[in-house]
PDB file of C-alpha atoms in Angstrom:
ATOM      1  CA  GLN W   1      94.686  99.296 114.689  1.00  0.00           C
ATOM      2  CA  VAL W   2      96.975 100.845 112.115  1.00  0.00           C
ATOM      3  CA  GLN W   3      99.561  98.597 110.568  1.00  0.00           C
ATOM      4  CA  LEU W   4     102.271  99.757 108.161  1.00  0.00           C
ATOM      5  CA  VAL W   5     104.305  97.134 106.346  1.00  0.00           C
ATOM      6  CA  GLU W   6     107.347  98.053 104.290  1.00  0.00           C
ATOM      7  CA  SER W   7     108.831  95.960 101.502  1.00  0.00           C
ATOM      8  CA  GLY W   8     111.391  96.285  98.736  1.00  0.00           C
ATOM      9  CA  GLY W   9     114.618  96.647 100.653  1.00  0.00           C
ATOM     10  CA  GLY W  10     117.730  94.689  99.805  1.00  0.00           C
ATOM     11  CA  LEU W  11     121.390  94.716  98.869  1.00  0.00           C
ATOM     12  CA  VAL W  12     122.401  96.700  95.790  1.00  0.00           C
ATOM     13  CA  GLN W  13     125.495  98.287  94.326  1.00  0.00           C
ATOM     14  CA  ALA W  14     126.229 101.985  94.197  1.00  0.00           C
ATOM     15  CA  GLY W  15     124.381 103.609  91.322  1.00  0.00           C
ATOM     16  CA  ASP W  16     121.549 101.087  91.363  1.00  0.00           C
ATOM     17  CA  SER W  17     117.881 101.751  92.072  1.00  0.00           C
ATOM     18  CA  LEU W  18     115.333 100.347  94.486  1.00  0.00           C
ATOM     19  CA  ARG W  19     111.674 101.001  95.093  1.00  0.00           C
ATOM     20  CA  LEU W  20     110.282 100.698  98.594  1.00  0.00           C
ATOM     21  CA  SER W  21     106.593 100.158  99.230  1.00  0.00           C
ATOM     22  CA  CYS W  22     104.561 100.626 102.375  1.00  0.00           C
ATOM     23  CA  ALA W  23     101.060  99.213 102.635  1.00  0.00           C
ATOM     24  CA  ALA W  24      98.742 100.509 105.323  1.00  0.00           C
ATOM     25  CA  SER W  25      95.917  98.519 106.872  1.00  0.00           C
ATOM     26  CA  GLY W  26      93.460  99.038 109.682  1.00  0.00           C
ATOM     27  CA  GLY W  27      91.626 101.930 108.114  1.00  0.00           C
ATOM     28  CA  SER W  28      91.537 104.391 105.257  1.00  0.00           C
ATOM     29  CA  PHE W  29      94.413 106.857 105.366  1.00  0.00           C
ATOM     30  CA  SER W  30      94.123 108.472 101.988  1.00  0.00           C
ATOM     31  CA  ARG W  31      93.721 111.957 103.507  1.00  0.00           C
ATOM     32  CA  TYR W  32      96.766 111.911 105.692  1.00  0.00           C
ATOM     33  CA  THR W  33     100.411 112.761 105.357  1.00  0.00           C
ATOM     34  CA  LYS W  34     102.807 109.887 104.808  1.00  0.00           C
ATOM     35  CA  GLY W  35     106.538 109.857 104.956  1.00  0.00           C
ATOM     36  CA  TRP W  36     109.774 107.931 104.869  1.00  0.00           C
ATOM     37  CA  PHE W  37     112.532 108.082 107.430  1.00  0.00           C
ATOM     38  CA  ARG W  38     115.774 106.198 107.793  1.00  0.00           C
ATOM     39  CA  GLN W  39     118.159 105.220 110.522  1.00  0.00           C
ATOM     40  CA  LEU W  40     121.799 104.919 109.612  1.00  0.00           C
ATOM     41  CA  PRO W  41     124.052 102.676 111.678  1.00  0.00           C
ATOM     42  CA  GLY W  42     124.849 104.355 114.979  1.00  0.00           C
ATOM     43  CA  LYS W  43     122.726 107.415 114.258  1.00  0.00           C
ATOM     44  CA  GLU W  44     119.281 108.709 115.085  1.00  0.00           C
ATOM     45  CA  ARG W  45     116.363 108.262 112.737  1.00  0.00           C
ATOM     46  CA  GLU W  46     116.209 111.041 110.146  1.00  0.00           C
ATOM     47  CA  PHE W  47     113.638 112.445 107.773  1.00  0.00           C
ATOM     48  CA  VAL W  48     113.846 111.390 104.130  1.00  0.00           C
ATOM     49  CA  ALA W  49     110.634 112.486 102.392  1.00  0.00           C
ATOM     50  CA  SER W  50     106.976 113.227 102.974  1.00  0.00           C
ATOM     51  CA  ILE W  51     103.898 113.543 100.807  1.00  0.00           C
ATOM     52  CA  SER W  52     100.616 115.312 101.414  1.00  0.00           C
ATOM     53  CA  GLY W  53      97.322 113.464 101.566  1.00  0.00           C
ATOM     54  CA  SER W  54      96.394 114.620  98.077  1.00  0.00           C
ATOM     55  CA  GLY W  55      99.790 113.624  96.723  1.00  0.00           C
ATOM     56  CA  PHE W  56     100.284 117.049  95.156  1.00  0.00           C
ATOM     57  CA  SER W  57     102.936 118.253  97.601  1.00  0.00           C
ATOM     58  CA  THR W  58     106.209 116.589  98.513  1.00  0.00           C
ATOM     59  CA  ASP W  59     109.214 117.438 100.638  1.00  0.00           C
ATOM     60  CA  TYR W  60     112.692 115.910 100.641  1.00  0.00           C
ATOM     61  CA  ALA W  61     115.793 115.964 102.746  1.00  0.00           C
ATOM     62  CA  ASP W  62     118.648 117.714 100.950  1.00  0.00           C
ATOM     63  CA  SER W  63     120.682 114.517 100.951  1.00  0.00           C
ATOM     64  CA  VAL W  64     118.180 112.709  98.712  1.00  0.00           C
ATOM     65  CA  LYS W  65     116.683 115.539  96.674  1.00  0.00           C
ATOM     66  CA  GLY W  66     116.911 114.801  92.966  1.00  0.00           C
ATOM     67  CA  ARG W  67     117.584 111.102  93.538  1.00  0.00           C
ATOM     68  CA  PHE W  68     114.558 109.882  95.535  1.00  0.00           C
ATOM     69  CA  THR W  69     110.877 110.267  94.676  1.00  0.00           C
ATOM     70  CA  ILE W  70     107.971 109.712  97.042  1.00  0.00           C
ATOM     71  CA  SER W  71     104.554 108.874  95.644  1.00  0.00           C
ATOM     72  CA  ARG W  72     101.307 107.358  96.826  1.00  0.00           C
ATOM     73  CA  ASP W  73      98.386 105.336  95.534  1.00  0.00           C
ATOM     74  CA  ASN W  74      95.461 106.145  97.790  1.00  0.00           C
ATOM     75  CA  ALA W  75      93.281 103.473  96.213  1.00  0.00           C
ATOM     76  CA  LYS W  76      95.818 100.908  97.420  1.00  0.00           C
ATOM     77  CA  ASN W  77      96.595 102.670 100.711  1.00  0.00           C
ATOM     78  CA  THR W  78     100.239 102.461  99.695  1.00  0.00           C
ATOM     79  CA  VAL W  79     103.149 104.891  99.648  1.00  0.00           C
ATOM     80  CA  TYR W  80     106.319 104.376  97.624  1.00  0.00           C
ATOM     81  CA  LEU W  81     109.885 105.590  97.695  1.00  0.00           C
ATOM     82  CA  GLN W  82     111.750 105.322  94.411  1.00  0.00           C
ATOM     83  CA  MET W  83     115.455 105.521  95.123  1.00  0.00           C
ATOM     84  CA  ASN W  84     117.837 106.124  92.224  1.00  0.00           C
ATOM     85  CA  VAL W  85     121.597 106.547  92.025  1.00  0.00           C
ATOM     86  CA  LEU W  86     121.991 104.920  95.421  1.00  0.00           C
ATOM     87  CA  ARG W  87     125.141 105.638  97.402  1.00  0.00           C
ATOM     88  CA  PRO W  88     126.830 103.671 100.192  1.00  0.00           C
ATOM     89  CA  GLU W  89     125.817 106.452 102.597  1.00  0.00           C
ATOM     90  CA  ASP W  90     122.160 105.625 101.864  1.00  0.00           C
ATOM     91  CA  THR W  91     122.651 102.335 103.716  1.00  0.00           C
ATOM     92  CA  ALA W  92     120.079 102.341 106.518  1.00  0.00           C
ATOM     93  CA  VAL W  93     116.871 100.873 107.829  1.00  0.00           C
ATOM     94  CA  TYR W  94     114.034 102.681 106.090  1.00  0.00           C
ATOM     95  CA  TYR W  95     110.749 103.291 107.890  1.00  0.00           C
ATOM     96  CA  CYS W  96     107.449 104.479 106.526  1.00  0.00           C
ATOM     97  CA  ALA W  97     105.280 106.672 108.697  1.00  0.00           C
ATOM     98  CA  LEU W  98     101.760 108.032 108.851  1.00  0.00           C
ATOM     99  CA  ASN W  99     100.579 111.290 110.378  1.00  0.00           C
ATOM    100  CA  ARG W 100      96.939 110.827 111.297  1.00  0.00           C
ATOM    101  CA  TRP W 101      96.749 114.459 112.419  1.00  0.00           C
ATOM    102  CA  GLY W 102      98.021 116.043 109.254  1.00  0.00           C
ATOM    103  CA  THR W 103      97.266 116.342 105.576  1.00  0.00           C
ATOM    104  CA  VAL W 104     100.136 118.546 104.395  1.00  0.00           C
ATOM    105  CA  VAL W 105     103.818 117.739 104.039  1.00  0.00           C
ATOM    106  CA  SER W 106     105.679 117.665 107.323  1.00  0.00           C
ATOM    107  CA  ARG W 107     108.933 116.472 108.839  1.00  0.00           C
ATOM    108  CA  ASP W 108     107.593 115.640 112.270  1.00  0.00           C
ATOM    109  CA  GLY W 109     104.397 114.767 114.120  1.00  0.00           C
ATOM    110  CA  PHE W 110     104.083 111.298 112.643  1.00  0.00           C
ATOM    111  CA  THR W 111     101.846 109.021 114.710  1.00  0.00           C
ATOM    112  CA  ASP W 112     102.383 105.540 113.303  1.00  0.00           C
ATOM    113  CA  TRP W 113     105.468 103.676 112.106  1.00  0.00           C
ATOM    114  CA  GLY W 114     106.319 100.535 110.217  1.00  0.00           C
ATOM    115  CA  GLN W 115     108.879  97.994 111.347  1.00  0.00           C
ATOM    116  CA  GLY W 116     111.452  99.043 108.778  1.00  0.00           C
ATOM    117  CA  THR W 117     113.217  97.498 105.815  1.00  0.00           C
ATOM    118  CA  GLN W 118     116.980  97.258 105.391  1.00  0.00           C
ATOM    119  CA  VAL W 119     118.654  98.899 102.418  1.00  0.00           C
ATOM    120  CA  THR W 120     122.337  98.154 101.934  1.00  0.00           C
ATOM    121  CA  VAL W 121     124.362  99.829  99.194  1.00  0.00           C
ATOM    122  CA  SER W 122     127.792  98.422  98.474  1.00  0.00           C
ATOM    123  CA  SER W 123     130.555 100.447  96.864  1.00  0.00           C
TER     124      SER W 123
END
């Protein structure tokens, strides 16, 4: 059974940085697409970033492009989200996701989800 566990969330001030990690267990998922999504208070979950199985291709939501970087370490079965120049509007629960049917970047079709980690950015 696939398990995704996020870590690294917390409370920071605007302009600060955080790095989220997501460790996968229950199999080897180095070939498959991974991504990050977030759910802002009172809103639906939205796409943040995705990375191909090889790690060579990435895709970002316009709202985070240039500030966030997704990366992966397939040897550790882990995906990361480096978040720089954080803004109060980045406050959300962040979820990592795995697409066991895909190897290229995508914004939907994810099959497995973590429980989420809270990121709060104060002004």
